[in-house]
Coordinates of C-alpha atoms and ligand atoms in Angstrom, one line a residue:
M1 CA 0.0 0.0 0.0
S2 CA 2.0 3.1 1.1
D3 CA 5.4 3.1 -0.5
S4 CA 8.5 4.3 1.4
K5 CA 9.0 7.3 -0.9
A6 CA 5.5 8.5 -0.1
Q7 CA 4.7 11.6 -2.2
L8 CA 3.4 14.5 -0.3
A9 CA 0.2 16.6 -0.7
R10 CA 0.7 20.2 0.4
L11 CA -2.1 22.3 2.1
E12 CA -1.6 26.1 2.8
I13 CA -4.3 27.5 4.9
N14 CA -4.6 30.5 7.5
G15 CA -0.9 31.1 6.8
R16 CA 0.1 27.6 7.7
K17 CA 1.7 25.0 5.4
C18 CA 1.1 21.3 6.0
E19 CA 2.2 18.2 4.3
F20 CA 0.3 15.0 4.0
P21 CA 1.5 11.5 2.7
V22 CA 0.0 10.2 -0.5
L23 CA -0.7 6.5 -0.2
T24 CA -0.7 4.4 -3.4
G25 CA -2.8 1.2 -3.8
S26 CA -1.7 -2.0 -5.6
E27 CA -3.5 -0.8 -8.9
G28 CA -2.0 2.7 -8.7
E29 CA -5.0 4.4 -7.2
Q30 CA -3.8 7.4 -4.8
S31 CA -5.3 8.7 -1.6
V32 CA -4.2 11.6 0.5
D33 CA -3.7 10.3 4.1
I34 CA -5.4 13.1 6.2
R35 CA -5.5 11.2 9.4
R36 CA -3.5 14.2 11.0
L37 CA -5.5 17.0 9.3
R38 CA -7.7 18.1 12.2
K39 CA -4.8 17.8 14.8
E40 CA -2.6 19.9 12.6
T41 CA -5.0 22.5 11.1
G42 CA -8.2 22.2 13.0
L43 CA -9.9 21.6 9.8
T44 CA -12.2 18.8 8.7
T45 CA -13.0 17.7 5.1
F46 CA -16.5 18.3 3.7
D47 CA -17.6 15.4 1.5
P48 CA -21.3 14.7 1.6
G49 CA -21.8 11.0 0.3
F50 CA -18.3 10.4 0.8
V51 CA -17.8 10.8 -3.1
N52 CA -14.1 11.6 -2.6
T53 CA -13.4 9.7 0.5
A54 CA -11.6 6.2 0.9
S55 CA -12.9 4.8 4.2
C56 CA -10.4 2.0 4.4
Q57 CA -7.8 0.0 2.7
S58 CA -9.2 -3.3 1.3
A59 CA -7.8 -6.3 -0.5
I60 CA -11.1 -7.8 -1.4
T61 CA -12.6 -6.1 -4.5
Y62 CA -11.2 -3.7 -7.1
L63 CA -13.3 -1.5 -9.3
D64 CA -12.2 0.9 -12.1
G65 CA -15.2 3.0 -12.9
E66 CA -13.8 4.6 -16.0
K67 CA -12.6 1.4 -17.6
G68 CA -15.6 -0.8 -16.2
I69 CA -13.4 -3.2 -14.3
L70 CA -14.7 -5.5 -11.5
R71 CA -12.4 -8.0 -9.9
Y72 CA -12.8 -10.2 -6.6
R73 CA -9.5 -10.7 -5.0
G74 CA -7.8 -9.9 -8.3
Y75 CA -9.9 -12.2 -10.5
P76 CA -12.0 -10.7 -13.2
V77 CA -15.8 -11.1 -12.6
E78 CA -16.2 -12.2 -16.3
E79 CA -13.9 -15.1 -15.9
L80 CA -15.2 -16.1 -12.4
I81 CA -18.7 -16.3 -13.7
K82 CA -17.7 -18.7 -16.5
I83 CA -15.3 -20.9 -14.4
C84 CA -16.6 -20.9 -10.9
N85 CA -19.9 -21.3 -8.8
F86 CA -21.2 -19.0 -6.1
I87 CA -19.8 -21.1 -3.3
D88 CA -16.3 -20.8 -4.7
V89 CA -16.7 -17.1 -5.0
A90 CA -18.2 -16.8 -1.5
Y91 CA -15.2 -18.8 -0.2
L92 CA -12.8 -16.7 -2.2
L93 CA -14.2 -13.4 -0.9
I94 CA -14.2 -14.6 2.7
H95 CA -10.9 -16.5 2.9
G96 CA -9.0 -14.7 0.0
V97 CA -8.3 -17.8 -1.9
L98 CA -10.2 -20.0 -4.3
P99 CA -11.0 -23.4 -2.6
N100 CA -9.6 -26.6 -4.2
E101 CA -12.1 -29.5 -4.9
Q102 CA -11.7 -31.0 -1.3
V103 CA -12.2 -27.5 0.5
R104 CA -15.1 -26.6 -1.8
N105 CA -17.0 -30.0 -1.1
D106 CA -16.3 -29.6 2.7
F107 CA -17.6 -26.0 2.6
A108 CA -20.7 -27.0 0.6
R109 CA -21.4 -29.9 3.1
L110 CA -21.0 -27.5 6.1
L111 CA -23.4 -25.1 4.5
N112 CA -25.9 -27.7 4.0
R113 CA -25.5 -29.0 7.5
H114 CA -26.5 -25.5 8.7
S115 CA -29.2 -24.7 6.3
M116 CA -32.2 -25.2 8.8
I117 CA -33.4 -22.4 11.1
H118 CA -34.2 -23.1 14.7
E119 CA -37.9 -24.4 15.0
S120 CA -38.6 -21.5 17.3
M121 CA -37.5 -19.1 14.6
R122 CA -39.8 -20.8 12.2
T123 CA -42.7 -19.6 14.3
F124 CA -41.7 -16.0 14.0
F125 CA -43.2 -16.3 10.3
D126 CA -46.6 -16.9 12.0
H127 CA -46.6 -13.5 13.3
F128 CA -45.5 -11.4 10.4
P129 CA -48.5 -9.8 8.4
E130 CA -49.0 -11.6 4.9
N131 CA -48.0 -8.4 3.2
A132 CA -44.8 -7.8 5.2
H133 CA -41.9 -6.9 2.8
P134 CA -39.4 -9.7 2.6
M135 CA -36.6 -7.4 3.3
A136 CA -38.1 -6.3 6.6
I137 CA -38.4 -10.1 7.5
L138 CA -34.9 -10.8 6.3
S139 CA -33.3 -8.1 8.5
A140 CA -35.4 -9.1 11.4
M141 CA -34.6 -12.7 11.2
V142 CA -30.9 -12.1 10.5
V143 CA -30.4 -10.2 13.7
S144 CA -32.4 -12.7 15.5
L145 CA -29.9 -15.3 14.6
S146 CA -27.6 -13.6 17.3
S147 CA -30.0 -14.7 20.0
F148 CA -30.0 -18.4 18.9
Y149 CA -26.3 -18.5 18.1
P150 CA -24.4 -16.3 20.6
E151 CA -21.1 -18.0 19.8
M152 CA -20.2 -14.8 17.7
E153 CA -18.7 -13.4 20.9
S154 CA -16.1 -16.1 21.1
D155 CA -12.9 -16.9 18.9
Q156 CA -12.2 -17.0 15.3
E157 CA -13.8 -20.4 15.0
G158 CA -16.9 -18.9 16.4
V159 CA -16.8 -16.1 13.8
D160 CA -16.2 -18.6 11.0
M161 CA -19.1 -20.7 12.1
A162 CA -21.4 -17.6 12.3
A163 CA -20.3 -16.8 8.7
T164 CA -21.2 -20.1 7.4
R165 CA -24.6 -20.3 9.3
L166 CA -25.4 -16.9 8.0
L167 CA -24.5 -17.8 4.3
S168 CA -26.6 -20.9 4.5
K169 CA -29.6 -19.8 6.6
I170 CA -30.3 -16.6 4.6
R171 CA -31.6 -18.8 1.7
T172 CA -34.0 -20.6 4.2
I173 CA -35.2 -17.5 5.7
A174 CA -35.7 -15.9 2.2
A175 CA -37.7 -19.0 0.9
F176 CA -39.7 -19.2 4.0
S177 CA -40.7 -15.5 3.8
Y178 CA -41.9 -16.3 0.3
K179 CA -43.9 -19.4 1.5
K180 CA -45.5 -17.1 4.3
S181 CA -46.6 -14.6 1.7
I182 CA -48.5 -17.1 -0.4
G183 CA -50.0 -19.0 2.6
E184 CA -48.1 -22.3 1.8
P185 CA -46.3 -24.6 4.2
V186 CA -42.5 -24.1 4.2
V187 CA -40.4 -26.5 2.4
Q188 CA -37.2 -27.5 4.4
P189 CA -33.8 -27.6 3.0
S190 CA -32.4 -31.0 1.7
Y191 CA -28.9 -32.1 2.2
K192 CA -29.0 -33.7 -1.3
L193 CA -29.3 -30.4 -3.1
S194 CA -26.7 -27.8 -4.1
Y195 CA -26.8 -24.2 -2.7
C196 CA -29.0 -22.7 -5.5
E197 CA -31.0 -25.9 -6.0
N198 CA -31.9 -25.8 -2.4
F199 CA -33.1 -22.3 -2.5
L200 CA -35.2 -22.9 -5.7
N201 CA -36.7 -26.1 -4.2
M202 CA -37.7 -24.4 -0.9
M203 CA -39.2 -21.6 -3.0
F204 CA -41.3 -23.6 -5.5
A205 CA -41.6 -27.1 -4.3
S206 CA -44.9 -28.0 -2.4
P207 CA -46.5 -30.9 -0.7
V208 CA -48.8 -31.3 -3.7
A209 CA -46.6 -30.4 -6.6
N210 CA -42.9 -31.6 -7.2
Y211 CA -40.7 -28.7 -8.4
K212 CA -38.4 -29.8 -11.3
L213 CA -35.2 -28.2 -11.0
D214 CA -34.1 -26.8 -14.3
P215 CA -30.2 -26.7 -14.7
V216 CA -30.5 -23.6 -16.8
V217 CA -32.3 -21.7 -14.0
V218 CA -30.0 -23.2 -11.3
R219 CA -26.8 -22.2 -13.2
A220 CA -28.4 -18.8 -14.0
L221 CA -29.2 -18.1 -10.4
D222 CA -25.6 -19.1 -9.3
Q223 CA -24.3 -16.7 -11.9
L224 CA -26.5 -13.9 -10.8
L225 CA -25.4 -14.5 -7.1
I226 CA -21.7 -14.2 -8.3
L227 CA -22.6 -11.0 -10.1
H228 CA -23.8 -9.5 -6.8
A229 CA -21.2 -10.9 -4.4
D230 CA -19.2 -7.8 -3.6
H231 CA -18.7 -4.2 -4.9
E232 CA -16.0 -2.2 -2.9
Q233 CA -17.4 0.2 -0.3
N234 CA -21.0 0.7 -1.5
C235 CA -23.7 2.0 0.8
S236 CA -24.7 -1.4 2.3
T237 CA -21.1 -2.6 2.8
S238 CA -20.2 0.7 4.4
A239 CA -23.1 0.2 6.7
V240 CA -22.0 -3.2 7.6
R241 CA -18.5 -1.9 8.3
L242 CA -19.7 1.1 10.5
I243 CA -22.1 -1.1 12.6
G244 CA -19.3 -3.6 13.0
S245 CA -16.9 -0.8 14.1
S246 CA -18.8 -0.3 17.3
G247 CA -18.2 -3.9 18.2
A248 CA -21.6 -5.2 17.2
N249 CA -21.7 -8.8 16.1
L250 CA -21.8 -10.0 12.4
Y251 CA -25.5 -10.8 12.4
A252 CA -26.3 -7.3 13.8
S253 CA -24.0 -5.7 11.2
V254 CA -25.4 -7.7 8.3
S255 CA -29.0 -6.9 9.4
A256 CA -28.2 -3.3 9.1
G257 CA -26.6 -3.9 5.6
I258 CA -29.9 -5.5 4.5
C259 CA -31.8 -2.4 5.5
A260 CA -29.3 -0.1 3.6
L261 CA -29.6 -2.3 0.6
W262 CA -33.3 -2.0 0.5
G263 CA -33.3 1.6 -0.5
P264 CA -34.3 2.3 -4.1
A265 CA -31.2 4.2 -4.8
H266 CA -29.2 1.0 -3.9
G267 CA -30.3 -2.6 -4.1
G268 CA -34.0 -1.7 -4.2
A269 CA -33.4 -0.5 -7.7
N270 CA -33.9 -4.0 -9.2
Q271 CA -37.4 -4.0 -8.0
G272 CA -37.8 -0.3 -9.1
V273 CA -36.8 -1.3 -12.7
I274 CA -39.5 -3.9 -13.1
Q275 CA -42.2 -1.5 -11.9
M276 CA -40.8 1.2 -14.1
L277 CA -40.9 -1.2 -17.1
E278 CA -44.4 -2.3 -16.2
R279 CA -45.4 1.4 -16.0
L280 CA -43.8 2.0 -19.5
Q281 CA -45.7 -1.0 -20.8
A282 CA -49.0 0.2 -19.4
E283 CA -48.4 3.7 -20.8
G284 CA -48.1 2.2 -24.4
G285 CA -44.2 1.7 -24.3
D286 CA -43.3 5.2 -25.2
A287 CA -39.6 5.2 -23.9
K288 CA -39.4 9.0 -24.5
K289 CA -42.0 9.7 -21.8
I290 CA -39.9 7.9 -19.1
I291 CA -36.6 9.5 -20.3
D292 CA -38.2 13.0 -20.3
R293 CA -39.4 12.4 -16.7
A294 CA -35.9 11.1 -15.7
K295 CA -34.4 14.4 -17.1
D296 CA -37.0 16.6 -15.4
P297 CA -35.4 17.9 -12.1
N298 CA -38.8 18.6 -10.9
A299 CA -40.4 15.1 -11.5
N300 CA -38.5 13.5 -8.5
F301 CA -37.9 10.4 -10.7
R302 CA -34.8 8.7 -11.6
L303 CA -34.3 6.2 -14.5
M304 CA -34.2 3.0 -12.4
G305 CA -31.2 0.7 -13.1
F306 CA -29.2 3.5 -14.6
G307 CA -26.3 5.6 -13.3
H308 CA -23.5 4.7 -10.8
R309 CA -21.4 6.5 -8.2
V310 CA -18.2 4.7 -9.5
Y311 CA -18.9 3.4 -13.1
K312 CA -18.9 6.3 -15.6
T313 CA -19.2 3.7 -18.4
Y314 CA -21.2 0.4 -18.7
D315 CA -21.4 -1.5 -15.6
P316 CA -19.6 -4.8 -16.4
R317 CA -22.2 -6.7 -14.4
A318 CA -25.0 -5.1 -16.6
R319 CA -23.2 -6.3 -19.7
I320 CA -23.2 -9.8 -18.4
A321 CA -26.6 -9.7 -17.0
K322 CA -27.9 -8.5 -20.4
Q323 CA -26.4 -11.5 -22.1
L324 CA -27.6 -13.9 -19.4
C325 CA -31.0 -12.4 -19.8
E326 CA -31.1 -13.2 -23.5
E327 CA -29.7 -16.6 -23.0
V328 CA -31.9 -17.6 -20.1
L329 CA -35.2 -16.4 -21.7
G330 CA -34.1 -18.0 -25.0
K331 CA -33.5 -21.3 -23.4
L332 CA -36.7 -21.2 -21.4
G333 CA -38.6 -20.1 -24.4
I334 CA -40.0 -17.1 -22.7
N335 CA -40.9 -14.1 -24.8
E336 CA -40.7 -11.2 -22.2
P337 CA -41.9 -7.9 -23.5
L338 CA -40.3 -6.1 -20.6
L339 CA -36.9 -7.2 -22.0
D340 CA -37.7 -5.5 -25.5
L341 CA -38.9 -2.5 -23.4
A342 CA -35.7 -2.5 -21.5
M343 CA -33.5 -2.5 -24.6
K344 CA -35.7 0.2 -26.2
L345 CA -35.1 2.4 -23.0
E346 CA -31.4 1.7 -22.9
Q347 CA -31.1 2.7 -26.5
A348 CA -33.1 5.8 -25.9
A349 CA -31.0 6.9 -22.9
L350 CA -27.7 6.1 -24.3
S351 CA -28.3 8.3 -27.3
D352 CA -29.7 11.2 -25.2
E353 CA -27.4 14.1 -24.4
Y354 CA -28.6 14.4 -20.8
F355 CA -27.4 10.7 -20.2
I356 CA -24.3 11.1 -22.3
E357 CA -23.2 14.1 -20.5
R358 CA -23.6 12.6 -17.1
N359 CA -22.1 9.3 -18.0
L360 CA -25.2 7.4 -17.2
Y361 CA -25.3 3.8 -18.2
P362 CA -27.3 0.7 -17.2
N363 CA -26.0 -0.6 -13.8
V364 CA -26.3 -4.1 -12.4
D365 CA -30.0 -3.6 -11.4
F366 CA -31.2 -2.8 -15.0
Y367 CA -31.5 -6.3 -16.4
T368 CA -31.2 -8.7 -13.3
G369 CA -34.9 -8.2 -12.4
I370 CA -36.1 -9.7 -15.8
I371 CA -34.2 -12.8 -15.2
F372 CA -35.4 -13.2 -11.7
R373 CA -38.9 -12.7 -13.0
A374 CA -38.3 -15.4 -15.6
M375 CA -37.4 -17.8 -12.7
G376 CA -40.8 -17.1 -11.1
I377 CA -39.2 -15.0 -8.2
P378 CA -41.8 -12.3 -7.1
T379 CA -40.8 -8.6 -7.7
D380 CA -40.7 -7.7 -4.1
M381 CA -38.0 -10.5 -3.5
F382 CA -35.6 -9.1 -6.1
T383 CA -33.7 -7.1 -3.4
V384 CA -33.7 -10.2 -1.2
M385 CA -31.9 -12.0 -4.1
F386 CA -29.4 -9.1 -4.2
A387 CA -28.8 -9.6 -0.4
I388 CA -28.2 -13.3 -0.7
G389 CA -25.5 -12.5 -3.4
R390 CA -24.0 -9.8 -1.4
L391 CA -23.6 -11.6 1.7
P392 CA -20.2 -13.0 1.2
G393 CA -19.0 -9.5 0.4
W394 CA -20.5 -8.1 3.6
I395 CA -18.9 -10.9 5.7
A396 CA -15.6 -10.4 4.0
N397 CA -15.6 -6.7 4.6
W398 CA -16.8 -7.1 8.2
L399 CA -13.9 -9.6 8.9
E400 CA -11.5 -7.5 7.2
W401 CA -12.5 -4.5 9.3
M402 CA -12.2 -6.7 12.4
S403 CA -8.5 -7.7 11.5
D404 CA -7.3 -4.2 10.5
P405 CA -5.1 -2.7 13.2
A406 CA -5.6 0.8 11.7
Q407 CA -9.4 0.7 12.0
K408 CA -11.3 2.4 14.9
I409 CA -15.0 3.2 15.5
G410 CA -16.5 5.1 12.6
R411 CA -17.5 8.5 13.7
P412 CA -17.5 11.4 11.1
R413 CA -17.6 15.0 12.0
Q414 CA -20.0 17.7 10.5
L415 CA -20.0 21.3 9.6
Y416 CA -22.4 22.9 12.1
V417 CA -24.7 25.6 10.5
G418 CA -27.3 25.9 13.4
P419 CA -28.1 28.6 15.7
K420 CA -25.5 30.2 17.7
K421 CA -25.7 30.2 21.5
Q422 CA -28.9 31.5 22.8
K423 CA -30.7 31.8 26.2
V424 CA -33.6 29.5 27.2
P425 CA -36.6 32.0 27.6
P426 CA -38.3 31.9 31.0
R427 CA -41.3 29.5 31.1
K428 CA -44.3 28.9 33.4
Q429 CA -43.1 26.1 35.7
G430 CA -45.0 22.6 36.0
G431 CA -46.6 20.6 33.3
F432 CA -43.8 18.0 33.7
Ligands
SDX1 C1 -26.4 -0.2 -6.7 O1 -22.2 1.9 -5.1 C2 -22.4 0.6 -5.5 O2 -21.4 0.0 -5.9 C3 -23.9 0.2 -5.6 C4 -24.1 -1.2 -6.3 C5 -23.5 -2.3 -5.6 O3 -23.3 -3.3 -6.3 O4 -23.4 -2.2 -4.3 O5 -23.6 -1.1 -7.7 C6 -25.6 -1.3 -6.5 O6 -26.9 0.5 -5.9 C7 -26.5 0.2 -8.2 C8 -27.4 1.6 -8.3 C9 -28.9 1.2 -8.2 N1 -29.7 2.4 -8.3 C10 -30.4 2.9 -9.2 O7 -30.4 2.5 -10.3 C11 -31.2 4.1 -8.9 C12 -31.1 5.3 -10.1 N2 -29.8 5.7 -10.1 C13 -29.5 6.9 -9.2 O8 -30.2 7.2 -8.2 C14 -28.0 7.2 -9.2 O9 -27.4 7.1 -10.4 C15 -27.2 6.5 -8.1 C16 -27.7 6.7 -6.7 C17 -26.8 5.2 -8.5 C18 -25.7 7.4 -8.1 O10 -26.0 8.6 -7.7 P1 -24.8 9.8 -7.6 O11 -23.5 9.1 -7.8 O12 -25.0 10.3 -6.2 O13 -25.0 10.6 -8.7 P2 -25.9 12.1 -8.6 O14 -27.1 11.8 -7.8 O15 -24.8 13.2 -8.1 O16 -26.2 12.3 -10.1 C19 -25.4 13.1 -11.0 C20 -26.3 13.7 -12.1 C21 -27.4 14.4 -11.5 O17 -28.0 15.3 -12.4 P3 -27.4 16.9 -12.3 O18 -27.7 17.3 -10.8 O19 -25.9 16.8 -12.5 O20 -28.2 17.7 -13.2 O21 -26.9 12.6 -12.7 C22 -28.3 12.6 -12.5 C23 -28.5 13.3 -11.4 O22 -29.8 13.9 -11.5 N3 -28.7 11.1 -12.5 C24 -29.8 10.6 -13.0 C25 -29.8 9.2 -12.7 N4 -28.6 8.9 -11.8 C26 -28.1 10.2 -11.7 N5 -30.8 11.2 -13.7 C27 -31.8 10.3 -14.1 N6 -31.8 9.0 -13.8 C28 -30.7 8.4 -13.1 N7 -30.9 7.2 -12.9

């Protein structure tokens, strides 16, 4: 990370000159190390949304927003998605190395062994309203795991076990929330099935109808989860790190990450894209109408699935998802008008000055919802799918934070612009 011949950044303010070391990452990115700034100058930096702020050093994921590069532990996502499965990638993100055959099989067996949830937790589902959003259920159930598995407080082995439990049980919780919403009995996980097969079977099998696992759907789900597995210091990952920085356990930190992901500006956008496309379809498919609304600063409307804080070119995941979309729908023989509309919308946006000027391109959420829909996953569970995919990334970042000697509790400052000191006016006593 920082080289011995560190460059220096110079700041001159209020007649004072200060120098700050410039840190250089393994891909040549540079950061001004301002850890002494307030002590030396009394100043803080002002950076709403942390657009210009590196919150940590990380060895997990590398993004290049200008070139559209995404690598997990140095491996390009385009290669991982062809050669590996989601369990390989989850292991890679968390442990830093790709598992060999033996390690992968042991990991898969461990995940299967921990795929059930405690019977008392299953009863929680009896008390959520039928229309409860599955992200609310997911967050509540994940934080409740800390009551059933308190070993988190112990040693590294306890943490590894908690990570494995979480990776496995998140599927069960998600599938049970779906069964609850349609009034069907839950289907328990099976040790005979793979990670994605188990999830699909718990979602769609029922006591009166066998669910035939389609290898096309299973592999597509596996690849979609890889696409979502990690993405540097995005909003929900930063939330997981911030909550963990207070000493909160992994379950509590991930539960907060789930809530952050739920927002329509973040992971909730995949649900927003389908709702936007359905509206476009209902309005006769006039893409220009949606584009014009998205450009109107007073319309309080964003083109869902478009734009990105880091990517100023096509999101590499969106490119893969678009191909996957055409492949999966083709193999399943599904003619999805929303896909045609999405492509029409993309074409209209990418040739519009407003989008070109602002480097607004499709992001990971633009096409993924269409594939989830083709799998029979309900729209309000799309962000749950994003959370299942992102979980290994959240766990890896939480663990990295825990083992980083330079880290301390996250506590940003502010620029106070409120009233100056004023006296409390006299008041009639009583009324307490
Ligand atoms: C994810 O960070 C990550 O890595 C996230 C993620 C991950 O894997 O974790 O990649 C997942 O969250 C993807 C993003 C999903 N969200 C959406 O698709 C919602 C729509 N997109 C936007 O809300 C927006 O693009 C963000 C939130 C994604 C990024 O917002 P920024 O970086 O804060 O950009 P901005 O709001 O400063 O916008 C810059 C300009 C503004 O116009 P001007 O004020 O300059 O005139 O671009 C405009 C914005 O109005 N703009 C859009 C737009 N996105 C930005 N205008 C219309 N439609 C959009 N989608």
